[in-house]
Amino acid sequence: MVEQINYQRPEVDSFGVATVDERYVMMNKSFQNGEYGECINYARSMIESALKYVYRMLKGVEIEKDLNKEYITLHQLSTKTLKLLNSELENADTIERIQIDMINIIDTIGNLRNATSVSHGSATRTKSVNEVEARYILFNSESIVLMLLDLLFNKTHSLKINAVGSIIDSNGLKKYSDFSYKDEKRDINYLVLEGTGTISQVSVTFPEWVDIKKDKEFFSDWISEFVEDDVTIEDRSTVGINKFMYYSKKKDFYYEVQIENNILYVTREFH
């Protein structure tokens, strides 16, 4: 007897991206109503919306404005966006292959949509799509969008438990408000961004007799708990005597580390 393995697969609408959610709902509704051409139309539109959302979140600007173009093809959109997510793919040797395969699938879905969609005029007769083909496109489109949004989450959040930039894990912590938690045993305070649960600052209070400025190993060990593993320290002279700036190339995160008497602060800096 084959052992049953249970795993949680997130739904597309669990990420809360309104423009993607709307098309996700319409894609499934069209499939259920037997409108398979429209199902593919919404699948393609859902992918495009996810790509544009990821690009805007990572670059802070719409792709058309960033590239100074009025129109961006789906191929250009997917190519440019996937490059921004390279650092979240662990095996460097497979990055190019994964990108090429995904872009080819996206292009195929886009082309099939153009051949079947009733949303625009055509000089040639549009092709029909059956249930099996539509279901295949639906599942592939959903998987692509899930991967994009998963990688975006990994890119914009730390995956270390209760590190700065991660989603707060409140187990064992005392909650003071929606944006304040405390580990009372270790005297660690966590400030989170209200509504997202993302940790923006951690402060550790040490006994007054501890001089964390003199003990470099002690200092480094504590900081490493709250920052990415690949951090490097920036030029100290540009920050201050008791302030340090750390940078994670993998995540593109900046952290300000500050010492005030016997309190250590680690804060996420947004650049």
PDB file of C-alpha atoms in Angstrom:
ATOM      1  CA  MET A   1       0.000   0.000   0.000  1.00  0.00           C
ATOM      2  CA  VAL A   2       1.365   3.401  -0.993  1.00  0.00           C
ATOM      3  CA  GLU A   3       1.824   5.731   1.979  1.00  0.00           C
ATOM      4  CA  GLN A   4      -0.293   8.866   1.777  1.00  0.00           C
ATOM      5  CA  ILE A   5       1.717  12.087   1.904  1.00  0.00           C
ATOM      6  CA  ASN A   6      -0.162  15.242   2.805  1.00  0.00           C
ATOM      7  CA  TYR A   7       1.144  18.676   1.922  1.00  0.00           C
ATOM      8  CA  GLN A   8      -0.338  22.118   1.829  1.00  0.00           C
ATOM      9  CA  ARG A   9      -0.572  23.720  -1.590  1.00  0.00           C
ATOM     10  CA  PRO A  10      -1.382  27.424  -1.360  1.00  0.00           C
ATOM     11  CA  GLU A  11      -4.213  28.866  -3.409  1.00  0.00           C
ATOM     12  CA  VAL A  12      -3.450  31.687  -5.822  1.00  0.00           C
ATOM     13  CA  ASP A  13      -5.801  34.015  -3.946  1.00  0.00           C
ATOM     14  CA  SER A  14      -4.062  33.336  -0.605  1.00  0.00           C
ATOM     15  CA  PHE A  15      -1.432  35.983  -1.515  1.00  0.00           C
ATOM     16  CA  GLY A  16      -4.014  38.764  -1.600  1.00  0.00           C
ATOM     17  CA  VAL A  17      -3.068  40.311  -4.968  1.00  0.00           C
ATOM     18  CA  ALA A  18      -6.361  41.807  -6.156  1.00  0.00           C
ATOM     19  CA  THR A  19      -5.545  42.040  -9.882  1.00  0.00           C
ATOM     20  CA  VAL A  20      -4.447  38.390  -9.910  1.00  0.00           C
ATOM     21  CA  ASP A  21      -7.336  37.207  -7.736  1.00  0.00           C
ATOM     22  CA  GLU A  22      -9.948  38.711 -10.065  1.00  0.00           C
ATOM     23  CA  ARG A  23      -8.629  36.810 -13.067  1.00  0.00           C
ATOM     24  CA  TYR A  24      -8.134  33.631 -11.040  1.00  0.00           C
ATOM     25  CA  VAL A  25     -11.809  33.643 -10.051  1.00  0.00           C
ATOM     26  CA  MET A  26     -12.956  34.350 -13.627  1.00  0.00           C
ATOM     27  CA  MET A  27     -10.646  31.664 -15.040  1.00  0.00           C
ATOM     28  CA  ASN A  28     -12.170  29.007 -12.791  1.00  0.00           C
ATOM     29  CA  LYS A  29     -15.707  30.294 -13.325  1.00  0.00           C
ATOM     30  CA  SER A  30     -15.273  30.181 -17.114  1.00  0.00           C
ATOM     31  CA  PHE A  31     -13.982  26.613 -16.922  1.00  0.00           C
ATOM     32  CA  GLN A  32     -16.914  25.509 -14.758  1.00  0.00           C
ATOM     33  CA  ASN A  33     -19.329  27.098 -17.260  1.00  0.00           C
ATOM     34  CA  GLY A  34     -17.700  25.290 -20.175  1.00  0.00           C
ATOM     35  CA  GLU A  35     -16.368  28.545 -21.653  1.00  0.00           C
ATOM     36  CA  TYR A  36     -12.935  27.116 -22.396  1.00  0.00           C
ATOM     37  CA  GLY A  37     -11.747  29.855 -24.724  1.00  0.00           C
ATOM     38  CA  GLU A  38     -12.504  32.444 -22.074  1.00  0.00           C
ATOM     39  CA  CYS A  39     -10.826  30.262 -19.452  1.00  0.00           C
ATOM     40  CA  ILE A  40      -7.565  30.433 -21.407  1.00  0.00           C
ATOM     41  CA  ASN A  41      -8.069  34.164 -21.936  1.00  0.00           C
ATOM     42  CA  TYR A  42      -8.238  34.712 -18.170  1.00  0.00           C
ATOM     43  CA  ALA A  43      -5.342  32.301 -17.545  1.00  0.00           C
ATOM     44  CA  ARG A  44      -3.084  34.347 -19.789  1.00  0.00           C
ATOM     45  CA  SER A  45      -4.292  37.588 -18.217  1.00  0.00           C
ATOM     46  CA  MET A  46      -3.690  36.160 -14.723  1.00  0.00           C
ATOM     47  CA  ILE A  47      -0.063  35.370 -15.579  1.00  0.00           C
ATOM     48  CA  GLU A  48       0.461  38.837 -17.043  1.00  0.00           C
ATOM     49  CA  SER A  49      -1.014  40.464 -13.932  1.00  0.00           C
ATOM     50  CA  ALA A  50       1.237  38.390 -11.647  1.00  0.00           C
ATOM     51  CA  LEU A  51       4.347  39.276 -13.675  1.00  0.00           C
ATOM     52  CA  LYS A  52       3.524  42.989 -13.616  1.00  0.00           C
ATOM     53  CA  TYR A  53       2.816  42.873  -9.889  1.00  0.00           C
ATOM     54  CA  VAL A  54       6.130  41.139  -9.140  1.00  0.00           C
ATOM     55  CA  TYR A  55       8.058  43.598 -11.310  1.00  0.00           C
ATOM     56  CA  ARG A  56       6.423  46.615  -9.651  1.00  0.00           C
ATOM     57  CA  MET A  57       7.010  45.243  -6.148  1.00  0.00           C
ATOM     58  CA  LEU A  58      10.706  44.615  -6.806  1.00  0.00           C
ATOM     59  CA  LYS A  59      11.503  47.700  -8.897  1.00  0.00           C
ATOM     60  CA  GLY A  60       9.036  50.173  -7.395  1.00  0.00           C
ATOM     61  CA  VAL A  61       7.751  51.218 -10.820  1.00  0.00           C
ATOM     62  CA  GLU A  62       5.549  49.846 -13.604  1.00  0.00           C
ATOM     63  CA  ILE A  63       7.588  47.970 -16.208  1.00  0.00           C
ATOM     64  CA  GLU A  64       6.347  50.151 -19.088  1.00  0.00           C
ATOM     65  CA  LYS A  65       7.550  53.285 -17.310  1.00  0.00           C
ATOM     66  CA  ASP A  66      10.803  51.650 -16.235  1.00  0.00           C
ATOM     67  CA  LEU A  67      11.647  50.604 -19.804  1.00  0.00           C
ATOM     68  CA  ASN A  68      10.133  53.765 -21.297  1.00  0.00           C
ATOM     69  CA  LYS A  69       7.833  51.800 -23.594  1.00  0.00           C
ATOM     70  CA  GLU A  70       4.114  52.123 -24.157  1.00  0.00           C
ATOM     71  CA  TYR A  71       3.679  48.400 -24.797  1.00  0.00           C
ATOM     72  CA  ILE A  72       5.554  45.368 -23.454  1.00  0.00           C
ATOM     73  CA  THR A  73       5.026  41.921 -24.970  1.00  0.00           C
ATOM     74  CA  LEU A  74       4.305  38.984 -22.689  1.00  0.00           C
ATOM     75  CA  HIS A  75       7.667  37.492 -23.678  1.00  0.00           C
ATOM     76  CA  GLN A  76       9.535  40.664 -22.694  1.00  0.00           C
ATOM     77  CA  LEU A  77       7.551  40.923 -19.475  1.00  0.00           C
ATOM     78  CA  SER A  78       8.297  37.352 -18.392  1.00  0.00           C
ATOM     79  CA  THR A  79      11.978  37.562 -19.355  1.00  0.00           C
ATOM     80  CA  LYS A  80      12.596  40.824 -17.476  1.00  0.00           C
ATOM     81  CA  THR A  81      10.611  39.782 -14.407  1.00  0.00           C
ATOM     82  CA  LEU A  82      12.133  36.323 -13.990  1.00  0.00           C
ATOM     83  CA  LYS A  83      15.630  37.821 -14.042  1.00  0.00           C
ATOM     84  CA  LEU A  84      14.711  39.828 -10.947  1.00  0.00           C
ATOM     85  CA  LEU A  85      13.984  36.571  -9.115  1.00  0.00           C
ATOM     86  CA  ASN A  86      17.249  34.794  -9.979  1.00  0.00           C
ATOM     87  CA  SER A  87      18.673  34.974  -6.469  1.00  0.00           C
ATOM     88  CA  GLU A  88      15.771  32.951  -5.068  1.00  0.00           C
ATOM     89  CA  LEU A  89      16.608  29.906  -7.212  1.00  0.00           C
ATOM     90  CA  GLU A  90      19.180  27.942  -5.220  1.00  0.00           C
ATOM     91  CA  ASN A  91      20.820  25.926  -8.011  1.00  0.00           C
ATOM     92  CA  ALA A  92      22.586  28.426 -10.258  1.00  0.00           C
ATOM     93  CA  ASP A  93      23.098  25.830 -13.017  1.00  0.00           C
ATOM     94  CA  THR A  94      19.368  25.390 -13.502  1.00  0.00           C
ATOM     95  CA  ILE A  95      18.356  29.053 -13.456  1.00  0.00           C
ATOM     96  CA  GLU A  96      18.710  29.617 -17.187  1.00  0.00           C
ATOM     97  CA  ARG A  97      16.961  26.340 -18.048  1.00  0.00           C
ATOM     98  CA  ILE A  98      14.078  27.037 -15.671  1.00  0.00           C
ATOM     99  CA  GLN A  99      13.654  30.514 -17.110  1.00  0.00           C
ATOM    100  CA  ILE A 100      13.678  29.305 -20.726  1.00  0.00           C
ATOM    101  CA  ASP A 101      11.159  26.541 -19.999  1.00  0.00           C
ATOM    102  CA  MET A 102       8.818  28.840 -18.102  1.00  0.00           C
ATOM    103  CA  ILE A 103       9.016  31.596 -20.707  1.00  0.00           C
ATOM    104  CA  ASN A 104       8.254  29.043 -23.442  1.00  0.00           C
ATOM    105  CA  ILE A 105       5.167  27.856 -21.554  1.00  0.00           C
ATOM    106  CA  ILE A 106       4.013  31.434 -20.981  1.00  0.00           C
ATOM    107  CA  ASP A 107       4.550  32.243 -24.676  1.00  0.00           C
ATOM    108  CA  THR A 108       2.569  29.158 -25.690  1.00  0.00           C
ATOM    109  CA  ILE A 109      -0.330  30.070 -23.415  1.00  0.00           C
ATOM    110  CA  GLY A 110      -0.274  33.608 -24.802  1.00  0.00           C
ATOM    111  CA  ASN A 111      -0.292  32.360 -28.397  1.00  0.00           C
ATOM    112  CA  LEU A 112      -3.083  29.872 -27.715  1.00  0.00           C
ATOM    113  CA  ARG A 113      -5.096  32.630 -26.090  1.00  0.00           C
ATOM    114  CA  ASN A 114      -4.637  34.805 -29.184  1.00  0.00           C
ATOM    115  CA  ALA A 115      -5.911  31.972 -31.397  1.00  0.00           C
ATOM    116  CA  THR A 116      -8.958  31.176 -29.290  1.00  0.00           C
ATOM    117  CA  SER A 117      -9.995  34.327 -27.469  1.00  0.00           C
ATOM    118  CA  VAL A 118     -13.261  35.970 -28.383  1.00  0.00           C
ATOM    119  CA  SER A 119     -12.186  39.178 -26.632  1.00  0.00           C
ATOM    120  CA  HIS A 120     -10.792  40.743 -29.804  1.00  0.00           C
ATOM    121  CA  GLY A 121     -11.491  40.677 -33.511  1.00  0.00           C
ATOM    122  CA  SER A 122      -9.654  38.351 -35.873  1.00  0.00           C
ATOM    123  CA  ALA A 123      -9.336  38.035 -39.630  1.00  0.00           C
ATOM    124  CA  THR A 124      -9.244  34.250 -39.286  1.00  0.00           C
ATOM    125  CA  ARG A 125     -11.625  31.842 -37.631  1.00  0.00           C
ATOM    126  CA  THR A 126     -10.787  31.235 -33.956  1.00  0.00           C
ATOM    127  CA  LYS A 127      -9.988  27.696 -32.866  1.00  0.00           C
ATOM    128  CA  SER A 128     -12.070  25.797 -30.342  1.00  0.00           C
ATOM    129  CA  VAL A 129     -10.609  24.368 -27.136  1.00  0.00           C
ATOM    130  CA  ASN A 130     -11.874  21.270 -25.379  1.00  0.00           C
ATOM    131  CA  GLU A 131     -12.153  20.589 -21.659  1.00  0.00           C
ATOM    132  CA  VAL A 132      -8.922  18.570 -21.389  1.00  0.00           C
ATOM    133  CA  GLU A 133      -6.851  21.272 -23.087  1.00  0.00           C
ATOM    134  CA  ALA A 134      -8.411  24.022 -20.997  1.00  0.00           C
ATOM    135  CA  ARG A 135      -7.793  22.115 -17.767  1.00  0.00           C
ATOM    136  CA  TYR A 136      -4.140  21.609 -18.716  1.00  0.00           C
ATOM    137  CA  ILE A 137      -3.701  25.332 -19.386  1.00  0.00           C
ATOM    138  CA  LEU A 138      -5.558  26.221 -16.185  1.00  0.00           C
ATOM    139  CA  PHE A 139      -3.318  24.067 -13.974  1.00  0.00           C
ATOM    140  CA  ASN A 140      -0.094  25.198 -15.676  1.00  0.00           C
ATOM    141  CA  SER A 141      -1.094  28.855 -15.393  1.00  0.00           C
ATOM    142  CA  GLU A 142      -1.936  28.409 -11.733  1.00  0.00           C
ATOM    143  CA  SER A 143       1.431  26.724 -11.063  1.00  0.00           C
ATOM    144  CA  ILE A 144       3.326  29.523 -12.820  1.00  0.00           C
ATOM    145  CA  VAL A 145       1.539  32.214 -10.808  1.00  0.00           C
ATOM    146  CA  LEU A 146       2.090  30.320  -7.546  1.00  0.00           C
ATOM    147  CA  MET A 147       5.810  30.058  -8.303  1.00  0.00           C
ATOM    148  CA  LEU A 148       6.051  33.765  -9.136  1.00  0.00           C
ATOM    149  CA  LEU A 149       4.285  34.859  -5.948  1.00  0.00           C
ATOM    150  CA  ASP A 150       6.177  32.319  -3.833  1.00  0.00           C
ATOM    151  CA  LEU A 151       9.501  33.598  -5.173  1.00  0.00           C
ATOM    152  CA  LEU A 152       8.398  37.190  -4.626  1.00  0.00           C
ATOM    153  CA  PHE A 153       7.602  36.387  -0.997  1.00  0.00           C
ATOM    154  CA  ASN A 154      11.013  34.724  -0.578  1.00  0.00           C
ATOM    155  CA  LYS A 155      12.688  37.723  -2.207  1.00  0.00           C
ATOM    156  CA  THR A 156      11.013  40.309  -0.005  1.00  0.00           C
ATOM    157  CA  HIS A 157      10.987  38.392   3.307  1.00  0.00           C
ATOM    158  CA  SER A 158      13.555  36.613   5.404  1.00  0.00           C
ATOM    159  CA  LEU A 159      12.921  32.892   5.863  1.00  0.00           C
ATOM    160  CA  LYS A 160      14.841  32.756   9.156  1.00  0.00           C
ATOM    161  CA  ILE A 161      12.567  32.358  12.162  1.00  0.00           C
ATOM    162  CA  ASN A 162      11.986  35.751  13.800  1.00  0.00           C
ATOM    163  CA  ALA A 163      14.796  37.468  11.939  1.00  0.00           C
ATOM    164  CA  VAL A 164      14.332  41.056  10.836  1.00  0.00           C
ATOM    165  CA  GLY A 165      12.314  40.947   7.622  1.00  0.00           C
ATOM    166  CA  SER A 166      10.557  37.669   8.439  1.00  0.00           C
ATOM    167  CA  ILE A 167       6.920  37.099   9.369  1.00  0.00           C
ATOM    168  CA  ILE A 168       6.634  37.029  13.167  1.00  0.00           C
ATOM    169  CA  ASP A 169       6.341  33.585  14.753  1.00  0.00           C
ATOM    170  CA  SER A 170       4.504  34.459  17.953  1.00  0.00           C
ATOM    171  CA  ASN A 171       4.897  31.058  19.639  1.00  0.00           C
ATOM    172  CA  GLY A 172       6.376  31.666  23.080  1.00  0.00           C
ATOM    173  CA  LEU A 173       6.146  35.445  22.695  1.00  0.00           C
ATOM    174  CA  LYS A 174       3.968  37.865  24.638  1.00  0.00           C
ATOM    175  CA  LYS A 175       1.803  40.024  22.392  1.00  0.00           C
ATOM    176  CA  TYR A 176       1.426  43.654  23.445  1.00  0.00           C
ATOM    177  CA  SER A 177      -0.300  44.861  20.273  1.00  0.00           C
ATOM    178  CA  ASP A 178      -0.595  44.028  16.576  1.00  0.00           C
ATOM    179  CA  PHE A 179       2.847  45.544  16.060  1.00  0.00           C
ATOM    180  CA  SER A 180       4.688  44.658  19.289  1.00  0.00           C
ATOM    181  CA  TYR A 181       5.817  41.296  20.710  1.00  0.00           C
ATOM    182  CA  LYS A 182       8.333  40.250  23.360  1.00  0.00           C
ATOM    183  CA  ASP A 183      10.433  37.217  24.242  1.00  0.00           C
ATOM    184  CA  GLU A 184      10.399  37.778  27.984  1.00  0.00           C
ATOM    185  CA  LYS A 185      12.897  35.018  28.784  1.00  0.00           C
ATOM    186  CA  ARG A 186      15.623  36.615  26.650  1.00  0.00           C
ATOM    187  CA  ASP A 187      14.416  40.211  26.899  1.00  0.00           C
ATOM    188  CA  ILE A 188      13.967  40.617  23.125  1.00  0.00           C
ATOM    189  CA  ASN A 189      11.411  43.038  21.690  1.00  0.00           C
ATOM    190  CA  TYR A 190      10.007  42.695  18.174  1.00  0.00           C
ATOM    191  CA  LEU A 191       8.363  45.509  16.234  1.00  0.00           C
ATOM    192  CA  VAL A 192       6.312  44.402  13.249  1.00  0.00           C
ATOM    193  CA  LEU A 193       4.627  46.215  10.384  1.00  0.00           C
ATOM    194  CA  GLU A 194       0.945  46.305  11.265  1.00  0.00           C
ATOM    195  CA  GLY A 195      -1.206  44.352   8.854  1.00  0.00           C
ATOM    196  CA  THR A 196       1.668  42.288   7.432  1.00  0.00           C
ATOM    197  CA  GLY A 197       3.311  40.762  10.494  1.00  0.00           C
ATOM    198  CA  THR A 198       6.750  41.489   9.039  1.00  0.00           C
ATOM    199  CA  ILE A 199       9.432  42.214  11.647  1.00  0.00           C
ATOM    200  CA  SER A 200      10.929  45.663  11.075  1.00  0.00           C
ATOM    201  CA  GLN A 201      13.073  45.926  14.208  1.00  0.00           C
ATOM    202  CA  VAL A 202      14.473  43.734  16.951  1.00  0.00           C
ATOM    203  CA  SER A 203      15.928  45.113  20.194  1.00  0.00           C
ATOM    204  CA  VAL A 204      17.821  43.053  22.777  1.00  0.00           C
ATOM    205  CA  THR A 205      18.385  44.349  26.307  1.00  0.00           C
ATOM    206  CA  PHE A 206      21.467  42.928  28.057  1.00  0.00           C
ATOM    207  CA  PRO A 207      22.447  43.167  31.731  1.00  0.00           C
ATOM    208  CA  GLU A 208      24.098  46.482  32.521  1.00  0.00           C
ATOM    209  CA  TRP A 209      27.453  44.830  33.195  1.00  0.00           C
ATOM    210  CA  VAL A 210      27.660  43.488  29.602  1.00  0.00           C
ATOM    211  CA  ASP A 211      29.793  45.630  27.306  1.00  0.00           C
ATOM    212  CA  ILE A 212      28.747  44.443  23.866  1.00  0.00           C
ATOM    213  CA  LYS A 213      30.964  47.008  22.132  1.00  0.00           C
ATOM    214  CA  LYS A 214      34.135  45.338  23.435  1.00  0.00           C
ATOM    215  CA  ASP A 215      33.219  41.692  22.874  1.00  0.00           C
ATOM    216  CA  LYS A 216      33.180  41.381  19.063  1.00  0.00           C
ATOM    217  CA  GLU A 217      32.333  37.674  19.015  1.00  0.00           C
ATOM    218  CA  PHE A 218      29.440  38.158  21.416  1.00  0.00           C
ATOM    219  CA  PHE A 219      28.257  41.117  19.353  1.00  0.00           C
ATOM    220  CA  SER A 220      28.452  39.185  16.056  1.00  0.00           C
ATOM    221  CA  ASP A 221      26.725  36.094  17.429  1.00  0.00           C
ATOM    222  CA  TRP A 222      23.709  38.083  18.533  1.00  0.00           C
ATOM    223  CA  ILE A 223      23.437  40.047  15.295  1.00  0.00           C
ATOM    224  CA  SER A 224      23.675  36.896  13.177  1.00  0.00           C
ATOM    225  CA  GLU A 225      20.444  35.615  14.726  1.00  0.00           C
ATOM    226  CA  PHE A 226      18.447  38.478  13.212  1.00  0.00           C
ATOM    227  CA  VAL A 227      20.030  39.044   9.769  1.00  0.00           C
ATOM    228  CA  GLU A 228      20.633  37.006   6.613  1.00  0.00           C
ATOM    229  CA  ASP A 229      23.561  34.590   6.690  1.00  0.00           C
ATOM    230  CA  ASP A 230      25.400  36.290   3.817  1.00  0.00           C
ATOM    231  CA  VAL A 231      25.570  39.793   5.343  1.00  0.00           C
ATOM    232  CA  THR A 232      28.670  41.928   5.055  1.00  0.00           C
ATOM    233  CA  ILE A 233      29.397  45.030   7.097  1.00  0.00           C
ATOM    234  CA  GLU A 234      29.509  48.358   5.284  1.00  0.00           C
ATOM    235  CA  ASP A 235      32.011  51.165   5.909  1.00  0.00           C
ATOM    236  CA  ARG A 236      31.667  51.990   9.605  1.00  0.00           C
ATOM    237  CA  SER A 237      32.932  55.548   9.156  1.00  0.00           C
ATOM    238  CA  THR A 238      29.886  56.476   7.094  1.00  0.00           C
ATOM    239  CA  VAL A 239      27.450  55.468   9.847  1.00  0.00           C
ATOM    240  CA  GLY A 240      28.772  56.363  13.288  1.00  0.00           C
ATOM    241  CA  ILE A 241      30.671  55.181  16.334  1.00  0.00           C
ATOM    242  CA  ASN A 242      27.893  52.982  17.696  1.00  0.00           C
ATOM    243  CA  LYS A 243      26.064  52.383  14.436  1.00  0.00           C
ATOM    244  CA  PHE A 244      26.829  49.801  11.779  1.00  0.00           C
ATOM    245  CA  MET A 245      25.303  49.064   8.409  1.00  0.00           C
ATOM    246  CA  TYR A 246      24.987  45.490   7.180  1.00  0.00           C
ATOM    247  CA  TYR A 247      23.999  44.324   3.696  1.00  0.00           C
ATOM    248  CA  SER A 248      22.670  41.026   2.308  1.00  0.00           C
ATOM    249  CA  LYS A 249      23.384  40.694  -1.400  1.00  0.00           C
ATOM    250  CA  LYS A 250      21.085  37.675  -1.794  1.00  0.00           C
ATOM    251  CA  LYS A 251      18.046  39.480  -0.421  1.00  0.00           C
ATOM    252  CA  ASP A 252      19.180  43.041  -1.180  1.00  0.00           C
ATOM    253  CA  PHE A 253      18.419  43.886   2.457  1.00  0.00           C
ATOM    254  CA  TYR A 254      20.088  46.685   4.409  1.00  0.00           C
ATOM    255  CA  TYR A 255      20.179  46.607   8.199  1.00  0.00           C
ATOM    256  CA  GLU A 256      21.123  49.331  10.638  1.00  0.00           C
ATOM    257  CA  VAL A 257      22.676  47.932  13.813  1.00  0.00           C
ATOM    258  CA  GLN A 258      22.864  50.347  16.730  1.00  0.00           C
ATOM    259  CA  ILE A 259      24.131  50.122  20.312  1.00  0.00           C
ATOM    260  CA  GLU A 260      22.631  52.354  22.980  1.00  0.00           C
ATOM    261  CA  ASN A 261      24.111  51.625  26.405  1.00  0.00           C
ATOM    262  CA  ASN A 262      23.207  47.964  26.963  1.00  0.00           C
ATOM    263  CA  ILE A 263      20.555  47.708  24.225  1.00  0.00           C
ATOM    264  CA  LEU A 264      21.218  46.305  20.762  1.00  0.00           C
ATOM    265  CA  TYR A 265      18.905  47.416  17.910  1.00  0.00           C
ATOM    266  CA  VAL A 266      18.690  45.711  14.505  1.00  0.00           C
ATOM    267  CA  THR A 267      16.468  47.576  12.051  1.00  0.00           C
ATOM    268  CA  ARG A 268      15.548  46.865   8.434  1.00  0.00           C
ATOM    269  CA  GLU A 269      16.497  49.798   6.228  1.00  0.00           C
ATOM    270  CA  PHE A 270      14.538  50.356   3.007  1.00  0.00           C
ATOM    271  CA  HIS A 271      16.547  51.841   0.111  1.00  0.00           C
TER     272      HIS A 271
END
